[in-house]
Structure formats: C-alpha cells, structure tokens
Short mmCIF file of C-alpha atoms and ligand atoms in Angstrom, two decimals:
data_model
loop_
_atom_site.label_atom_id
_atom_site.label_comp_id
_atom_site.label_asym_id
_atom_site.label_seq_id
_atom_site.Cartn_x
_atom_site.Cartn_y
_atom_site.Cartn_z
CA MET A 1002 4.90 -33.28 -21.06
CA SER A 1003 2.51 -30.34 -21.10
CA ASP A 1004 3.90 -27.09 -22.47
CA LEU A 1005 2.44 -25.34 -19.40
CA LEU A 1006 4.82 -24.51 -16.61
CA LEU A 1007 2.66 -22.49 -14.27
CA GLU A 1008 -1.10 -22.37 -14.14
CA LEU A 1009 -3.15 -20.09 -11.92
CA SER A 1010 -6.85 -20.96 -11.88
CA ALA A 1011 -9.76 -19.02 -10.42
CA LEU A 1012 -7.62 -17.32 -7.80
CA GLU A 1013 -9.43 -15.36 -5.13
CA LYS A 1014 -7.85 -13.23 -2.45
CA ALA A 1015 -9.35 -10.66 -0.10
CA TYR A 1016 -7.85 -8.69 2.76
CA HIS A 1017 -9.83 -7.88 5.94
CA ARG A 1018 -12.08 -10.79 5.00
CA GLY A 1019 -15.54 -10.74 6.54
CA ARG A 1020 -15.09 -7.19 7.84
CA PRO A 1021 -16.92 -4.11 6.53
CA ASN A 1022 -13.67 -2.89 4.96
CA GLN A 1023 -13.00 -6.14 3.04
CA ILE A 1024 -10.77 -5.56 0.00
CA ASN A 1025 -11.33 -8.03 -2.84
CA VAL A 1026 -8.03 -8.11 -4.69
CA LEU A 1027 -8.31 -11.25 -6.83
CA CYS A 1028 -11.76 -12.37 -7.94
CA GLY A 1029 -11.22 -15.46 -10.10
CA ALA A 1030 -7.92 -14.61 -11.81
CA ASN A 1031 -6.55 -17.11 -14.37
CA LEU A 1032 -3.13 -17.25 -15.99
CA LYS A 1033 -1.27 -19.89 -17.98
CA VAL A 1034 2.48 -19.53 -18.37
CA LYS A 1035 4.17 -21.75 -20.96
CA HIS A 1036 7.79 -22.91 -20.86
CA GLY A 1037 10.02 -20.06 -22.02
CA GLU A 1038 7.18 -17.56 -22.17
CA ILE A 1039 7.76 -14.03 -20.90
CA ILE A 1040 4.61 -12.22 -19.81
CA ALA A 1041 4.17 -8.55 -18.92
CA LEU A 1042 1.79 -7.98 -16.02
CA VAL A 1043 0.32 -4.52 -16.30
CA ALA A 1044 -2.00 -2.85 -13.81
CA PRO A 1045 -2.29 0.39 -11.88
CA SER A 1046 -0.74 0.56 -8.45
CA GLY A 1047 -2.95 -1.11 -5.86
CA ALA A 1048 -4.63 -3.44 -8.39
CA GLY A 1049 -3.06 -6.54 -6.84
CA LYS A 1050 0.12 -7.29 -8.84
CA SER A 1051 2.21 -8.00 -5.75
CA THR A 1052 -0.55 -10.15 -4.28
CA LEU A 1053 -0.76 -12.17 -7.49
CA LEU A 1054 3.03 -12.59 -7.78
CA HIS A 1055 3.33 -13.62 -4.14
CA ILE A 1056 0.66 -16.28 -4.63
CA ALA A 1057 2.27 -17.47 -7.89
CA GLY A 1058 5.63 -17.56 -6.07
CA LEU A 1059 4.20 -19.58 -3.16
CA LEU A 1060 4.95 -16.81 -0.69
CA ASP A 1061 1.24 -16.42 0.04
CA THR A 1062 -1.83 -18.62 -0.36
CA PRO A 1063 -5.09 -17.76 -2.15
CA ASP A 1064 -8.48 -17.88 -0.38
CA ALA A 1065 -9.71 -20.02 -3.28
CA GLY A 1066 -8.40 -21.32 -6.58
CA GLU A 1067 -5.37 -23.31 -7.58
CA VAL A 1068 -1.70 -22.82 -8.33
CA LYS A 1069 -0.20 -25.58 -10.45
CA PHE A 1070 3.45 -26.05 -11.27
CA HIS A 1071 4.18 -28.73 -13.90
CA GLY A 1072 0.60 -29.87 -13.36
CA GLU A 1073 1.22 -30.43 -9.65
CA VAL A 1074 -1.24 -28.64 -7.36
CA LEU A 1075 0.82 -26.55 -5.02
CA ASN A 1076 -1.56 -25.01 -2.56
CA THR A 1077 -2.50 -28.37 -1.11
CA MET A 1078 1.03 -29.74 -0.81
CA SER A 1079 3.15 -30.00 2.34
CA ASP A 1080 5.09 -26.95 3.58
CA ARG A 1081 8.33 -28.82 3.04
CA ARG A 1082 7.65 -29.61 -0.61
CA ARG A 1083 6.40 -26.08 -1.21
CA THR A 1084 9.59 -24.60 0.27
CA MET A 1085 11.68 -26.88 -1.90
CA ILE A 1086 9.87 -25.83 -5.08
CA ARG A 1087 10.10 -22.18 -4.08
CA ARG A 1088 13.85 -22.44 -3.54
CA LYS A 1089 14.65 -24.47 -6.63
CA GLU A 1090 12.10 -23.59 -9.27
CA ILE A 1091 11.09 -19.99 -8.64
CA GLY A 1092 13.20 -16.83 -8.73
CA PHE A 1093 11.89 -13.54 -7.33
CA VAL A 1094 13.01 -9.99 -8.05
CA TYR A 1095 11.49 -6.99 -6.29
CA GLN A 1096 11.47 -3.29 -7.06
CA PHE A 1097 14.03 -2.75 -4.30
CA HIS A 1098 17.01 -5.05 -4.40
CA HIS A 1099 16.77 -6.45 -0.82
CA LEU A 1100 20.40 -7.54 -0.99
CA LEU A 1101 22.06 -8.25 2.35
CA PRO A 1102 24.21 -5.17 3.08
CA GLU A 1103 27.01 -6.92 4.96
CA PHE A 1104 27.74 -9.36 2.13
CA SER A 1105 29.46 -8.76 -1.22
CA ALA A 1106 27.65 -9.09 -4.56
CA LEU A 1107 29.24 -12.51 -5.05
CA GLU A 1108 28.20 -13.70 -1.58
CA ASN A 1109 24.65 -12.44 -2.09
CA VAL A 1110 24.40 -14.65 -5.17
CA MET A 1111 26.03 -17.58 -3.35
CA LEU A 1112 23.66 -17.51 -0.35
CA PRO A 1113 20.53 -19.04 -1.93
CA GLN A 1114 22.69 -21.80 -3.36
CA LEU A 1115 24.26 -22.58 0.03
CA ALA A 1116 20.75 -22.59 1.57
CA ASN A 1117 19.85 -25.13 -1.09
CA GLY A 1118 22.73 -27.44 -0.13
CA GLN A 1119 25.16 -26.48 -2.89
CA ALA A 1120 28.89 -26.88 -2.13
CA ARG A 1121 30.72 -23.59 -1.50
CA SER A 1122 33.13 -23.87 -4.45
CA GLU A 1123 30.33 -24.67 -6.89
CA ALA A 1124 28.15 -21.84 -5.50
CA LYS A 1125 31.06 -19.45 -5.97
CA SER A 1126 31.67 -20.41 -9.57
CA VAL A 1127 27.93 -20.22 -10.47
CA ALA A 1128 27.72 -16.78 -8.80
CA ALA A 1129 30.81 -15.52 -10.65
CA GLU A 1130 29.45 -16.77 -13.97
CA LEU A 1131 26.07 -15.10 -13.41
CA LEU A 1132 27.65 -11.77 -12.44
CA SER A 1133 29.77 -11.97 -15.56
CA LYS A 1134 26.68 -12.68 -17.71
CA VAL A 1135 25.02 -9.48 -16.50
CA GLY A 1136 28.23 -7.50 -17.03
CA ILE A 1137 29.36 -6.82 -13.47
CA ALA A 1138 32.08 -9.43 -12.87
CA GLU A 1139 34.43 -6.67 -11.76
CA ARG A 1140 31.98 -5.65 -8.99
CA ALA A 1141 31.83 -9.12 -7.42
CA ASP A 1142 33.59 -8.08 -4.21
CA HIS A 1143 31.60 -4.89 -3.72
CA ARG A 1144 28.93 -4.59 -1.08
CA PRO A 1145 25.46 -3.39 -2.18
CA ALA A 1146 26.06 0.15 -0.82
CA GLU A 1147 29.06 0.45 -3.15
CA LEU A 1148 26.97 -0.36 -6.24
CA SER A 1149 24.70 1.83 -8.38
CA GLY A 1150 20.93 1.18 -8.47
CA GLY A 1151 21.22 -0.60 -11.82
CA GLU A 1152 24.11 -2.75 -10.58
CA GLN A 1153 22.20 -3.64 -7.40
CA GLN A 1154 19.25 -4.82 -9.51
CA ARG A 1155 21.57 -6.87 -11.72
CA VAL A 1156 22.92 -8.60 -8.59
CA ALA A 1157 19.34 -9.16 -7.36
CA PHE A 1158 18.56 -10.71 -10.73
CA CYS A 1159 21.61 -13.03 -10.45
CA ARG A 1160 20.52 -14.00 -6.95
CA ALA A 1161 17.05 -14.90 -8.28
CA LEU A 1162 18.68 -17.08 -10.96
CA ALA A 1163 21.29 -18.67 -8.69
CA ASN A 1164 19.46 -21.98 -8.28
CA ALA A 1165 18.55 -22.13 -12.00
CA PRO A 1166 14.78 -21.66 -11.50
CA LYS A 1167 12.20 -22.46 -14.18
CA VAL A 1168 10.28 -19.23 -13.68
CA LEU A 1169 11.17 -15.70 -12.73
CA LEU A 1170 8.58 -13.54 -10.97
CA ALA A 1171 9.49 -9.88 -10.96
CA ASP A 1172 7.59 -7.09 -9.23
CA GLU A 1173 8.48 -3.91 -11.14
CA PRO A 1174 12.16 -4.89 -11.21
CA THR A 1175 13.27 -1.69 -12.94
CA GLY A 1176 10.60 0.60 -11.45
CA ASN A 1177 13.08 2.29 -9.15
CA LEU A 1178 15.65 3.14 -11.86
CA ASP A 1179 15.97 6.05 -14.28
CA GLN A 1180 14.75 5.38 -17.82
CA THR A 1181 18.11 4.63 -19.45
CA THR A 1182 19.27 2.32 -16.65
CA SER A 1183 15.84 0.70 -16.54
CA GLU A 1184 16.09 -0.14 -20.26
CA GLN A 1185 19.64 -1.47 -19.89
CA VAL A 1186 18.77 -3.71 -16.94
CA PHE A 1187 15.64 -4.88 -18.70
CA GLU A 1188 17.60 -5.78 -21.88
CA ILE A 1189 20.04 -7.83 -19.79
CA LEU A 1190 17.18 -9.53 -17.98
CA MET A 1191 15.45 -10.43 -21.25
CA SER A 1192 18.65 -11.62 -22.90
CA VAL A 1193 19.59 -13.92 -20.01
CA ALA A 1194 16.00 -15.20 -19.78
CA ARG A 1195 15.96 -16.02 -23.51
CA GLN A 1196 19.36 -17.76 -23.35
CA THR A 1197 18.28 -19.98 -20.47
CA GLY A 1198 14.70 -20.65 -21.63
CA LEU A 1199 13.36 -19.13 -18.44
CA SER A 1200 9.65 -18.34 -18.16
CA ALA A 1201 8.83 -15.01 -16.53
CA VAL A 1202 5.98 -12.87 -15.28
CA ILE A 1203 7.22 -9.31 -15.01
CA ALA A 1204 5.07 -6.55 -13.53
CA THR A 1205 5.71 -3.20 -15.14
CA HIS A 1206 4.12 0.21 -15.60
CA ASN A 1207 6.21 0.85 -18.68
CA PRO A 1208 4.36 0.10 -21.98
CA GLN A 1209 7.65 0.09 -23.96
CA LEU A 1210 9.07 -2.66 -21.78
CA ALA A 1211 5.76 -4.56 -21.86
CA ALA A 1212 5.84 -4.46 -25.67
CA LYS A 1213 9.16 -6.33 -25.70
CA MET A 1214 7.69 -9.33 -23.89
CA ASP A 1215 5.76 -12.18 -25.53
CA ARG A 1216 2.37 -10.93 -24.36
CA THR A 1217 0.74 -8.61 -21.90
CA VAL A 1218 -1.90 -9.47 -19.33
CA THR A 1219 -3.80 -6.76 -17.50
CA LEU A 1220 -5.04 -7.07 -13.94
CA LYS A 1221 -8.32 -5.26 -13.61
CA ASN A 1222 -11.17 -5.66 -11.12
CA GLY A 1223 -9.50 -8.76 -9.72
CA LEU A 1224 -9.35 -10.50 -13.11
CA LEU A 1225 -6.52 -11.09 -15.58
CA GLU A 1226 -7.30 -10.29 -19.21
P1 ADP B 163 -0.04 -3.69 -6.40
O1 ADP B 163 1.15 -4.57 -6.28
O2 ADP B 163 -0.75 -3.82 -7.72
O3 ADP B 163 0.26 -2.25 -6.08
P2 ADP B 163 -1.00 -5.06 -3.99
O4 ADP B 163 -1.11 -6.49 -4.36
O5 ADP B 163 0.20 -4.64 -3.21
O6 ADP B 163 -1.14 -4.16 -5.33
O7 ADP B 163 -2.29 -4.61 -3.17
C1 ADP B 163 -3.62 -4.77 -3.65
C2 ADP B 163 -4.61 -4.17 -2.66
O8 ADP B 163 -4.62 -4.95 -1.45
C3 ADP B 163 -4.30 -2.75 -2.23
O9 ADP B 163 -5.52 -2.08 -2.07
C4 ADP B 163 -3.58 -2.92 -0.91
O10 ADP B 163 -3.76 -1.79 -0.10
C5 ADP B 163 -4.26 -4.15 -0.34
N1 ADP B 163 -3.35 -4.96 0.51
C6 ADP B 163 -2.19 -5.54 0.11
N2 ADP B 163 -1.63 -6.25 1.11
C7 ADP B 163 -2.47 -6.10 2.18
C8 ADP B 163 -2.45 -6.60 3.52
N3 ADP B 163 -1.48 -7.40 3.97
N4 ADP B 163 -3.48 -6.25 4.34
C9 ADP B 163 -4.48 -5.46 3.89
N5 ADP B 163 -4.56 -4.96 2.64
C10 ADP B 163 -3.57 -5.28 1.79
#
C-alpha cells in the first residue's frame, strides 16, 4: 500500500470564470498527505485556503486537476461513492463550530454516526468516549449555547472524528478563540490526532501552532509551496 493518503494534483479553481472579474484562486496546486502526517496550511486571508480545503474534502470540485484518496480518483467518481467517502473518511472542522443548537454536545457527536447507519447505542458510547478524550465528558448534556468557545470547538472536533475518519481538514479551527484557549484546544487536537494516527491539514495564521505540526505548506499565487 502506498504511504500516501490524499493527493491533490494540479488543482485549478476560478470564481466568476470567463467574466472580466474572474478570480483565479488555485492555479496548479499540488499537495501530498501521507498517513499520519499533520500539515499546517498557511496563507493570508483570501488566498484560497477554504477553497482548497473544500476541494480536498469533496465539498467542492476543481475546474481542473485531480483529488486522489488511497490512489482512487475522486473527482470522477459517482456522487454516491463520493458522499460515502466524505462521511466515512474525512472529518471537517471550521472556524465557527456549526453545532446544531437544539441538540446536546453528545447528540451533536452522535448525529454523523446515525447518518452513517450506526446503531444508536454504539453512536452514544463512541460520542461519550470522544467527549471524554477531549476533557469535556461532564458537558455531554449541555447544548452549544451553554458551552464556552473552546468547549464548542472541542465538541466540533469530536463530531468531525465521530466516524473515525482517515483525514481531518480544519479551516482555522482555533482562529476564533483567545490565545490560551486556542493553544489548549490545539494541544488536544494534536494529541488525539497522534493517538489515532489521523492525517490532518490544518489552516492557521498562527506560526507557533504551525511549528508544532510535521510541516508547513504555504498557499501563494494559487500554488502550494
Ligand atoms: P481563504 O480561506 O484563504 O480566506 P477563500 O478560499 O475563502 O480564501 O477565497 C479565495 C478567494 O476566492 C477570495 O478572493 C474570495 O473572495 C473568492 N471566493 C471564494 N468563494 C467565492 C465564491 N463562491 N464566489 C466568488 N468568489 C469567491
């Protein structure tokens, strides 16, 4: 088996294509993510980090280029297969938690598992274990509004991991938190990722956090360096 998990090749993406105000966001971007590798994605705001992560996470398609997962070309596969891979193999964390307000922390972590066909009792025990791993077992029954920003992000992280994905894609996951909380949440995220052998691409503006990852790639002029 190849040691590559995710491979992005020659990705191109433009908005307002063919119009005078065309914005070329990706212009041949390449990235290889190995099993267990944690990569910092650094770029100024507006450079295209979200666009790149959405394409890598199969939430958007490139205009040209390839996304490969385990050597399988994804952007030519059926919608059904793509949805399955997205649900099972890829976890996403955003800058804002996007938890469902009417559900508890535990239920928010159960939902992706139920959507994936997991039995309720099993989904509940996986959710409880994940919340305990990130240190908020005692907040399981709280709704998002009753949690602090750092706790909300920890729940969002558990939700992303609920179906035991192979790769975590995170779009400035601690960008909305104060420095101390940001560092704490990041430490937890890294520790859980290392324990489970998860690969990750984590967009951040923070050079100290980037330095703790295996390597840094910079998105500049539509290319990854
Ligand atoms: P980042 O995450 O690095 O801040 P984005 O990927 O969100 O960057 O955006 C890259 C560029 O593409 C920006 O100039 C943004 O305004 C533009 N853009 C993003 N999404 C759209 C869209 N749906 N339609 C038009 N322009 C977009």
